[in-house]
Amino acid sequence: MTPTYSPAVTEIFQRMNILRERDVVARMQPGAATASVTSPIDGAPLATLTLDSVERYEDVLARSVKAFDAWRRVPAPERGLLVRAIGEEVRKHKADLGRIVSLEVGKSISEGQGEVQETIDIADFALGLSRQLYGLTMPSERRNYRIQEQWHPLGPIGVISAFNFPNAVWAWNAMLAAVCGDSVVWKPSLLAPLTAIATNALAARVAAAAGHPDLFTIVMGPDDVIGERFIADKRLPLISATGSTRMGRRVGEVVGKRLGRSLLELGGNGAVIVDKSADLAVAIPSIVFGAAGTAGQRCTTTRRLIVHEEIVDGVCDRLVRAYKQLRIGNPLIEGNLVGPLINKRAVDGYLHAIGEAKKQGGTVLVGGEVVKPAGVDGGHYVQPCIIRAPASNVLDIAREETFAPILYVFTYKSVEQAIAMNNAVDQGLSSAIFSTDVRQTELFLSGVGSDCGIANVNAGTSGAEIGGAFGGEKDTGGGRESGSDSWKAYMRRQTNCIHYGSTVVLAQGIRFD
Ligand code: UN1
């Protein structure tokens, strides 16, 4: 197939003034393999892109290694200025970048823009961080000795991103990596390559103007040609991967085998506990956004609801009423809150999970059907669905992460039981409790409470801010990205012992004279 961008994409790229940028041009060069990109909104073709050959991959990696060597010599606060300039560029093009996200993965306009805002926020965060890459000093046990830690640039960082956050997740990694003195090689999902091309083109243009044209690069291709080579590549000391647990397990294995570092942010299975004391005016909208927002395609999506048995019927009624008001349709139209699933496979997964839930005794309270919204041809739209578990309170399908808007409802009697249910799945990303009883909320946050990387009180499971560390435990992979001290993953730590006396003293009281 001849590589091409559709008129809609060309128009956006033109407005962003990136049509002549290397990332954009490279995908139009003739090559052995191509990939077609279609919009989940209506199946319209968005592009046919040239994928990378092994030779091109090798060229990109070699350039990234060189870029790293130059970049690590630049003082960190100066590196911060580059990240600031990237943030400014993204601010300028927020609407267009958000639109590409919406076109390519089907997010509502507001959510597409919200994602780009995360990129702007992390650029601001990284700018501040560029003056705060602190090491510790510690007292030496020896007279006239001093011990300190320093953090040094690590190397070219490999970033694997998923379709569902095609812009922000790269930025969480790339903005931190850049202030840490690293170059970045991005392997985006082939379901969302256009957002990656546009985003990288902006960043690479800013970096090129500062004399570092290969600081941000992209490689693109199928797993057997590019993916496997990428994760096995010793030139990439860190692979940061976001996506399914299955993918992350493979990354962990291959990177572990070469004793590299991996930072994994994988599947979630978010639960919300709703206590009798909860303020439902706060709980209900938070649950609806958490479960139906992004059509259930966030790793932080609320998939399980654990409700006190005395209020479960009322909570379900209110949720069903809210669900009936959700406007499903073309996400480019303001007011439509639920867009399409990413592809046909996702629709199959949705239908399969609902079928299994019914077989296992679950009752569908609302939704559960494939829909064809008025005014759009094609696309992959489904109704957000709520399924009540049977009286046994057991529904095995709820242990799996189905990337679709399905919310399973369970009941509990005591908060200890609710916490145990929250924790009784393989994934450990995000969780929340709605309660005004401080004993319950503090228990939920304590060391014997939620076992997830994110545990919220009277706030939903999704929509985390960039300032906190983001990630989770167990099958979620254990990595932390974004805020707090996540930057440490992108640097190497060096311990220094400095002697300023004239008598050699050995540690541990050892004598060797
Ligand atoms: C993801 O789904 O991989 O907390 C990331 C959230 C967003 C990020 C989600 N800030 O929902």
Coordinates of C-alpha atoms and ligand atoms in Angstrom, one line a residue:
M1 CA 0.0 0.0 0.0
T2 CA 1.2 3.5 -0.8
P3 CA 1.9 5.5 2.3
T4 CA -0.4 8.4 2.8
Y5 CA -2.1 10.7 5.3
S6 CA -5.8 11.3 5.0
P7 CA -7.0 14.9 4.2
A8 CA -8.3 15.3 7.8
V9 CA -4.9 14.3 9.3
T10 CA -3.0 16.4 6.7
E11 CA -5.0 19.4 7.7
I12 CA -4.2 19.0 11.4
F13 CA -0.5 18.4 10.7
Q14 CA -0.5 21.5 8.5
R15 CA -2.0 23.6 11.2
M16 CA 0.6 22.3 13.5
N17 CA 3.2 23.1 10.9
I18 CA 4.8 19.6 11.1
L19 CA 4.2 18.3 7.6
R20 CA 7.9 18.7 6.8
E21 CA 9.2 17.3 10.2
R22 CA 11.3 14.2 10.0
D23 CA 8.9 12.0 12.0
V24 CA 6.1 12.9 9.6
V25 CA 8.1 12.6 6.4
A26 CA 9.7 9.3 7.4
R27 CA 6.4 7.5 7.5
M28 CA 5.8 8.4 3.9
Q29 CA 9.0 7.0 2.5
P30 CA 8.6 3.8 0.6
G31 CA 9.4 0.7 2.7
A32 CA 8.8 -3.0 2.9
A33 CA 5.9 -3.0 5.4
T34 CA 3.1 -0.6 6.0
A35 CA 0.3 -0.3 8.6
S36 CA -3.1 1.2 8.0
V37 CA -4.7 3.4 10.6
T38 CA -8.4 3.8 10.8
S39 CA -10.6 5.8 13.1
P40 CA -12.6 3.9 15.6
I41 CA -15.2 6.6 15.3
D42 CA -16.4 5.6 11.9
G43 CA -13.8 3.3 10.4
A44 CA -12.5 6.1 8.1
P45 CA -8.9 5.6 6.9
L46 CA -6.6 8.1 8.6
A47 CA -3.2 7.0 7.2
T48 CA -1.1 4.3 5.7
L49 CA 2.3 4.4 7.3
T50 CA 5.7 2.9 6.4
L51 CA 7.0 0.7 9.2
D52 CA 10.6 0.5 10.2
S53 CA 13.0 -2.1 8.7
V54 CA 15.8 -3.5 10.9
E55 CA 18.2 -1.2 9.1
R56 CA 16.2 1.9 10.0
Y57 CA 15.8 0.7 13.6
E58 CA 19.6 0.3 13.9
D59 CA 20.1 3.8 12.5
V60 CA 17.6 5.3 15.0
L61 CA 19.2 3.5 17.9
A62 CA 22.7 4.6 16.9
R63 CA 21.6 8.2 16.6
S64 CA 19.9 8.0 20.0
V65 CA 23.0 6.7 21.6
K66 CA 25.0 9.6 20.2
A67 CA 22.3 12.1 21.2
F68 CA 22.5 10.8 24.8
D69 CA 26.3 11.3 24.9
A70 CA 25.9 14.9 24.0
W71 CA 22.8 15.6 26.1
R72 CA 24.1 14.2 29.3
R73 CA 26.8 16.8 29.3
V74 CA 24.2 19.7 29.3
P75 CA 23.6 20.9 32.9
A76 CA 20.2 19.7 34.2
P77 CA 18.6 23.1 34.7
E78 CA 19.5 23.9 31.0
R79 CA 17.8 20.6 30.1
G80 CA 14.8 21.8 32.0
L81 CA 14.6 24.8 29.6
L82 CA 14.2 22.5 26.7
V83 CA 11.4 20.7 28.4
R84 CA 9.8 24.0 29.1
A85 CA 10.0 24.9 25.4
I86 CA 8.3 21.6 24.5
G87 CA 5.6 22.3 27.1
E88 CA 5.0 25.7 25.4
E89 CA 4.8 24.1 22.0
V90 CA 2.3 21.5 23.2
R91 CA 0.3 24.3 24.9
K92 CA 0.1 26.1 21.5
H93 CA -1.1 23.0 19.7
K94 CA -3.3 21.5 22.5
A95 CA -6.5 21.6 20.5
D96 CA -5.0 20.0 17.5
L97 CA -3.1 17.3 19.4
G98 CA -6.3 16.6 21.4
R99 CA -8.2 16.3 18.2
I100 CA -5.7 13.7 16.8
V101 CA -6.1 11.7 20.0
S102 CA -9.9 11.8 19.6
L103 CA -9.8 10.9 15.9
E104 CA -7.4 8.1 16.4
V105 CA -8.6 6.5 19.7
G106 CA -12.1 7.9 20.0
K107 CA -11.8 10.0 23.2
S108 CA -14.3 12.8 23.7
I109 CA -13.0 16.2 22.8
S110 CA -12.7 17.1 26.5
E111 CA -10.9 13.9 27.3
G112 CA -8.6 14.2 24.4
Q113 CA -7.6 17.7 25.5
G114 CA -7.4 16.5 29.1
E115 CA -4.8 14.0 28.0
V116 CA -2.7 16.7 26.3
Q117 CA -3.0 18.8 29.5
E118 CA -1.3 16.0 31.3
T119 CA 1.6 16.4 28.9
I120 CA 1.7 20.1 29.6
D121 CA 1.5 19.5 33.4
I122 CA 4.4 17.0 33.4
A123 CA 6.5 19.4 31.3
D124 CA 6.0 22.0 34.0
F125 CA 6.8 19.4 36.7
A126 CA 9.9 18.3 34.9
L127 CA 11.1 21.9 34.5
G128 CA 11.0 22.4 38.3
L129 CA 12.6 19.0 38.8
S130 CA 15.5 19.9 36.6
R131 CA 16.8 21.9 39.6
Q132 CA 16.0 19.3 42.2
L133 CA 17.7 16.0 41.1
Y134 CA 18.9 15.8 44.7
G135 CA 21.3 13.2 46.1
L136 CA 21.8 12.6 49.8
T137 CA 24.9 13.0 51.9
M138 CA 25.4 10.7 54.9
P139 CA 27.9 10.8 57.8
S140 CA 30.8 8.5 57.4
E141 CA 31.9 6.2 60.3
R142 CA 35.5 7.3 59.6
R143 CA 37.2 10.5 60.6
N144 CA 37.8 12.9 57.6
Y145 CA 35.7 10.9 55.2
R146 CA 32.4 11.9 53.6
I147 CA 29.8 9.9 51.8
Q148 CA 27.3 11.2 49.2
E149 CA 25.0 10.0 46.5
Q150 CA 24.7 11.5 43.1
W151 CA 22.2 10.8 40.3
H152 CA 23.6 10.6 36.8
P153 CA 22.0 10.2 33.4
L154 CA 21.2 6.6 32.6
G155 CA 21.2 6.2 28.8
P156 CA 18.7 6.1 25.9
I157 CA 15.3 5.2 27.4
G158 CA 12.9 2.9 25.6
V159 CA 9.3 3.8 26.0
I160 CA 6.5 1.5 24.9
S161 CA 3.0 3.1 25.1
A162 CA -0.5 1.8 24.7
F163 CA -3.3 3.1 22.5
N164 CA -5.4 4.5 25.4
F165 CA -3.1 7.3 26.5
P166 CA -1.1 7.8 23.2
N167 CA 0.2 11.2 24.2
A168 CA 0.4 11.6 28.0
V169 CA 2.1 8.3 28.9
W170 CA 5.0 9.1 26.6
A171 CA 5.3 12.5 28.2
W172 CA 5.4 11.1 31.7
N173 CA 8.4 9.2 30.7
A174 CA 10.0 11.5 28.1
M175 CA 9.8 14.8 30.0
L176 CA 11.4 13.2 33.1
A177 CA 14.0 11.3 31.0
A178 CA 15.0 14.5 29.2
V179 CA 15.7 16.5 32.4
C180 CA 17.5 13.5 33.8
G181 CA 19.9 13.7 30.8
D182 CA 18.6 10.8 28.8
S183 CA 17.5 10.4 25.1
V184 CA 14.2 8.7 24.4
V185 CA 13.3 6.1 21.8
W186 CA 9.5 5.7 21.6
K187 CA 7.7 2.6 20.3
P188 CA 4.1 3.6 20.2
S189 CA 1.1 1.3 19.8
L190 CA 0.3 0.6 16.2
L191 CA -3.3 1.5 17.1
A192 CA -2.3 5.1 17.8
P193 CA 0.8 6.0 15.8
L194 CA -0.5 9.4 14.5
T195 CA -0.6 10.9 17.9
A196 CA 2.9 9.7 18.5
I197 CA 4.2 11.0 15.2
A198 CA 2.7 14.5 15.8
T199 CA 3.8 14.6 19.5
N200 CA 7.3 13.5 18.7
A201 CA 7.6 15.8 15.7
L202 CA 6.9 18.8 18.1
A203 CA 9.4 17.6 20.7
A204 CA 12.1 16.7 18.2
R205 CA 11.7 20.1 16.5
V206 CA 12.3 21.9 19.7
A207 CA 15.3 19.6 20.5
A208 CA 16.7 20.1 17.1
A209 CA 16.6 23.9 17.4
A210 CA 18.7 23.4 20.6
G211 CA 21.2 21.3 18.7
H212 CA 19.9 17.8 19.7
P213 CA 18.0 16.5 16.7
D214 CA 18.0 12.9 17.8
L215 CA 17.0 13.4 21.5
F216 CA 13.4 12.1 20.8
T217 CA 13.0 9.4 18.2
I218 CA 10.4 6.9 17.2
V219 CA 10.6 3.3 16.1
M220 CA 7.5 1.6 14.7
G221 CA 6.8 -1.9 13.6
P222 CA 5.4 -5.3 14.5
D223 CA 6.6 -7.2 17.5
D224 CA 8.5 -9.8 15.7
V225 CA 10.6 -7.3 13.8
I226 CA 10.9 -4.2 16.1
G227 CA 9.3 -5.1 19.4
E228 CA 11.4 -8.0 20.4
R229 CA 14.6 -6.3 19.1
F230 CA 13.7 -3.2 21.1
I231 CA 13.2 -5.0 24.5
A232 CA 16.3 -7.1 24.0
D233 CA 18.5 -4.1 23.0
K234 CA 21.3 -3.6 25.5
R235 CA 21.7 0.0 24.4
L236 CA 18.4 0.7 26.2
P237 CA 19.2 0.4 30.0
L238 CA 15.6 1.0 30.9
I239 CA 12.4 -0.1 29.1
S240 CA 9.3 1.7 30.4
A241 CA 6.2 -0.1 29.2
T242 CA 2.6 0.6 29.5
G243 CA 0.0 -1.9 28.3
S244 CA -1.4 -5.3 29.1
T245 CA -0.1 -7.7 31.7
R246 CA 0.7 -10.2 29.0
M247 CA 2.9 -7.7 27.2
G248 CA 4.5 -6.5 30.4
R249 CA 5.3 -10.1 31.4
R250 CA 7.2 -10.5 28.1
V251 CA 9.0 -7.2 28.6
G252 CA 9.9 -8.1 32.2
E253 CA 11.3 -11.5 31.1
V254 CA 13.4 -10.3 28.2
V255 CA 14.7 -7.2 30.0
G256 CA 15.3 -9.1 33.2
K257 CA 17.3 -11.7 31.3
R258 CA 19.8 -9.1 30.1
L259 CA 19.7 -7.5 33.6
G260 CA 18.3 -4.3 32.3
R261 CA 15.7 -2.3 34.1
S262 CA 12.0 -2.3 33.3
L263 CA 9.3 0.0 34.5
L264 CA 6.0 -1.6 34.1
E265 CA 2.6 0.0 34.2
L266 CA 0.2 -2.8 33.3
G267 CA -3.4 -3.9 33.7
G268 CA -5.7 -2.7 36.4
N269 CA -9.0 -3.8 37.9
G270 CA -10.2 -0.8 39.9
A271 CA -12.7 -1.2 42.6
V272 CA -14.8 1.3 44.5
I273 CA -16.1 0.6 48.0
V274 CA -19.3 2.5 48.8
D275 CA -20.2 2.6 52.5
K276 CA -23.6 3.4 54.1
S277 CA -22.1 6.7 55.3
A278 CA -21.0 7.8 51.8
D279 CA -22.2 11.1 50.3
L280 CA -23.8 9.7 47.2
A281 CA -23.9 13.1 45.6
V282 CA -20.1 12.7 45.5
A283 CA -19.9 9.0 44.9
I284 CA -22.3 8.5 42.0
P285 CA -20.8 11.0 39.5
S286 CA -17.3 9.7 40.4
I287 CA -18.3 6.1 39.8
V288 CA -20.0 7.0 36.5
F289 CA -16.9 8.8 35.2
G290 CA -14.6 6.1 36.5
A291 CA -16.6 3.3 34.9
A292 CA -18.0 4.7 31.7
G293 CA -15.4 7.5 31.0
T294 CA -13.0 6.8 28.1
A295 CA -15.5 4.0 27.3
G296 CA -13.9 2.0 30.1
Q297 CA -10.5 2.0 28.3
R298 CA -8.3 3.4 31.1
C299 CA -6.1 1.1 33.2
T300 CA -7.6 3.1 36.1
T301 CA -11.2 2.4 35.0
T302 CA -13.6 1.4 37.8
R303 CA -14.6 -2.2 37.0
R304 CA -15.9 -3.4 40.3
L305 CA -18.3 -1.8 42.8
I306 CA -18.4 -3.1 46.3
V307 CA -21.4 -1.6 48.0
H308 CA -22.7 -2.0 51.6
E309 CA -25.6 -4.4 51.4
E310 CA -28.0 -2.0 53.0
I311 CA -27.7 0.6 50.3
V312 CA -26.9 -1.5 47.3
D313 CA -30.4 -1.3 45.7
G314 CA -30.6 2.5 46.0
V315 CA -27.0 2.9 44.6
C316 CA -27.8 0.6 41.6
D317 CA -31.0 2.6 40.9
R318 CA -29.2 5.9 40.9
L319 CA -26.4 4.5 38.7
V320 CA -28.9 3.0 36.2
R321 CA -30.6 6.4 36.0
A322 CA -27.3 8.1 35.4
Y323 CA -26.2 5.5 32.8
K324 CA -29.4 6.1 30.8
Q325 CA -28.5 9.7 30.4
L326 CA -25.0 9.0 29.0
R327 CA -24.8 10.2 25.5
I328 CA -23.1 7.6 23.3
G329 CA -21.8 8.7 19.9
N330 CA -19.3 10.5 17.8
P331 CA -16.8 11.8 20.4
L332 CA -16.0 14.8 18.2
I333 CA -19.5 16.1 18.9
E334 CA -19.5 18.2 22.1
G335 CA -21.9 16.6 24.6
N336 CA -21.2 13.0 23.6
L337 CA -19.6 11.5 26.6
V338 CA -19.1 7.9 25.5
G339 CA -17.2 7.3 22.3
P340 CA -16.3 4.0 20.6
L341 CA -14.2 1.1 21.7
I342 CA -10.8 1.0 19.9
N343 CA -11.7 -1.9 17.5
K344 CA -13.8 -4.9 16.8
R345 CA -11.7 -7.1 19.0
A346 CA -12.6 -4.9 21.9
V347 CA -16.3 -5.2 21.1
D348 CA -15.9 -9.0 21.0
G349 CA -14.2 -8.8 24.5
Y350 CA -17.1 -6.7 25.8
L351 CA -19.7 -9.2 24.5
H352 CA -17.7 -12.2 25.7
A353 CA -17.4 -10.8 29.3
I354 CA -21.1 -10.0 29.4
G355 CA -22.0 -13.4 28.2
E356 CA -19.7 -15.0 30.8
A357 CA -21.2 -12.8 33.5
K358 CA -24.7 -14.0 32.6
K359 CA -23.6 -17.6 32.6
Q360 CA -22.0 -17.1 36.0
G361 CA -25.3 -15.8 37.4
G362 CA -24.9 -12.1 36.9
T363 CA -27.8 -9.8 36.1
V364 CA -27.5 -7.0 33.6
L365 CA -29.0 -3.9 35.1
V366 CA -28.4 -1.5 32.2
G367 CA -26.6 -1.5 28.8
G368 CA -24.8 -4.5 27.4
E369 CA -25.6 -4.0 23.7
V370 CA -23.6 -2.9 20.7
V371 CA -25.1 0.3 19.3
K372 CA -25.1 2.3 16.1
P373 CA -25.4 5.9 17.1
A374 CA -27.3 8.2 14.8
G375 CA -25.2 10.1 12.4
V376 CA -22.1 7.8 12.3
D377 CA -21.5 5.0 9.9
G378 CA -19.3 2.2 11.2
G379 CA -17.3 2.6 14.4
H380 CA -17.3 0.3 17.5
Y381 CA -19.9 1.7 19.9
V382 CA -21.3 -0.2 23.0
Q383 CA -23.5 0.7 25.8
P384 CA -21.8 1.1 29.2
C385 CA -23.1 -1.8 31.2
I386 CA -23.7 -2.6 34.9
I387 CA -23.9 -6.2 36.0
R388 CA -25.0 -7.3 39.5
A389 CA -23.3 -10.3 40.9
P390 CA -25.5 -13.2 42.0
A391 CA -26.4 -13.6 45.7
S392 CA -23.3 -15.8 46.2
N393 CA -21.3 -12.6 45.6
V394 CA -19.0 -14.5 43.3
L395 CA -18.4 -13.6 39.6
D396 CA -15.2 -15.0 38.2
I397 CA -15.2 -12.9 35.1
A398 CA -14.8 -9.8 37.2
R399 CA -11.3 -11.0 38.0
E400 CA -10.3 -10.2 34.5
E401 CA -9.5 -6.8 33.0
T402 CA -11.9 -6.4 30.1
F403 CA -11.0 -3.1 28.3
A404 CA -14.6 -2.0 28.0
P405 CA -17.3 -0.1 30.1
I406 CA -18.5 -3.0 32.3
L407 CA -19.1 -2.4 36.0
Y408 CA -19.7 -5.5 38.2
V409 CA -21.6 -4.8 41.5
F410 CA -20.9 -6.8 44.7
T411 CA -22.1 -6.4 48.2
Y412 CA -20.4 -6.4 51.6
K413 CA -21.3 -6.3 55.3
S414 CA -18.1 -5.1 57.0
V415 CA -15.4 -2.7 55.8
E416 CA -12.8 -5.5 56.4
Q417 CA -14.7 -7.7 54.0
A418 CA -14.9 -4.9 51.5
I419 CA -11.2 -4.3 51.6
A420 CA -10.5 -8.1 51.2
M421 CA -12.7 -8.1 48.1
N422 CA -10.9 -5.0 46.8
N423 CA -7.6 -6.9 47.2
A424 CA -8.8 -10.3 45.9
V425 CA -7.8 -9.8 42.3
D426 CA -4.4 -10.3 40.5
Q427 CA -4.1 -6.6 39.5
G428 CA -3.3 -3.8 42.0
L429 CA -3.5 -0.4 40.3
S430 CA -6.3 1.9 41.5
S431 CA -8.9 1.7 44.2
A432 CA -11.3 4.0 46.1
I433 CA -13.6 4.2 49.1
F434 CA -16.6 6.5 49.5
S435 CA -17.2 6.9 53.2
T436 CA -17.5 9.7 55.7
D437 CA -16.4 7.4 58.6
V438 CA -12.7 8.3 59.3
R439 CA -12.1 4.8 60.9
Q440 CA -13.0 3.2 57.6
T441 CA -11.2 5.6 55.4
E442 CA -8.0 5.4 57.4
L443 CA -8.2 1.6 57.6
F444 CA -8.5 1.6 53.8
L445 CA -5.3 3.7 53.5
S446 CA -3.4 1.8 56.1
G447 CA -0.8 -0.9 55.6
V448 CA -3.6 -3.5 56.0
G449 CA -5.9 -1.6 53.7
S450 CA -6.0 -1.4 49.9
D451 CA -3.1 -3.2 48.3
C452 CA -3.1 -0.9 45.2
G453 CA -0.6 1.7 44.0
I454 CA -3.4 4.3 44.1
A455 CA -6.0 4.4 46.9
N456 CA -8.4 7.3 47.0
V457 CA -10.9 8.6 49.5
N458 CA -14.2 10.1 48.2
A459 CA -12.5 10.4 44.8
G460 CA -12.8 8.0 41.9
T461 CA -10.2 5.5 40.7
S462 CA -9.3 7.3 37.4
G463 CA -8.1 10.7 36.5
A464 CA -5.0 10.8 38.7
E465 CA -3.0 14.1 38.6
I466 CA 0.6 13.9 37.4
G467 CA 2.1 15.1 40.7
G468 CA 1.8 11.7 42.4
A469 CA 3.7 8.6 41.5
F470 CA 1.5 6.5 39.2
G471 CA 1.5 2.7 39.0
G472 CA 0.5 -0.4 40.9
E473 CA 1.4 -3.7 42.4
K474 CA 1.1 -7.4 41.6
D475 CA 0.1 -8.0 38.0
T476 CA 0.1 -4.2 37.4
G477 CA 3.9 -4.6 37.4
G478 CA 5.2 -2.5 40.3
G479 CA 6.5 0.5 38.3
R480 CA 6.0 4.1 39.2
E481 CA 5.8 6.9 36.6
S482 CA 5.1 10.5 36.5
G483 CA 5.3 12.6 39.7
S484 CA 6.9 12.3 43.1
D485 CA 10.4 10.7 43.0
S486 CA 9.6 8.6 39.9
W487 CA 12.5 10.4 38.2
K488 CA 14.9 8.1 40.0
A489 CA 14.1 5.3 37.5
Y490 CA 15.6 7.3 34.7
M491 CA 19.0 7.9 36.4
R492 CA 21.8 5.8 37.8
R493 CA 22.7 6.3 41.4
Q494 CA 26.4 6.6 42.3
T495 CA 27.7 6.5 45.9
N496 CA 30.8 8.5 46.5
C497 CA 33.2 8.2 49.4
I498 CA 35.5 11.2 49.7
H499 CA 38.5 11.3 52.0
Y500 CA 40.0 14.6 53.0
G501 CA 42.5 13.5 55.7
S502 CA 46.0 12.3 55.7
T503 CA 45.5 9.0 57.5
V504 CA 43.9 6.0 55.8
V505 CA 41.2 4.5 57.9
L506 CA 39.4 1.3 56.7
A507 CA 35.7 0.8 57.3
Q508 CA 34.4 -1.9 59.6
G509 CA 37.5 -1.5 61.8
I510 CA 39.6 -3.6 59.5
R511 CA 43.4 -3.2 60.0
F512 CA 45.7 -3.9 57.1
D513 CA 49.0 -2.4 58.0
Ligands
UN1_1 C1 -3.7 4.7 31.7 O1 -4.9 4.3 31.6 O2 -2.8 4.0 31.3 O3 -5.3 8.3 36.1 C2 -3.3 6.0 32.3 C3 -5.8 8.3 35.0 C4 -4.9 9.0 33.9 C5 -3.9 8.1 33.4 C6 -4.4 6.8 33.0 N1 -4.3 10.2 34.5 O4 -6.8 7.8 34.7

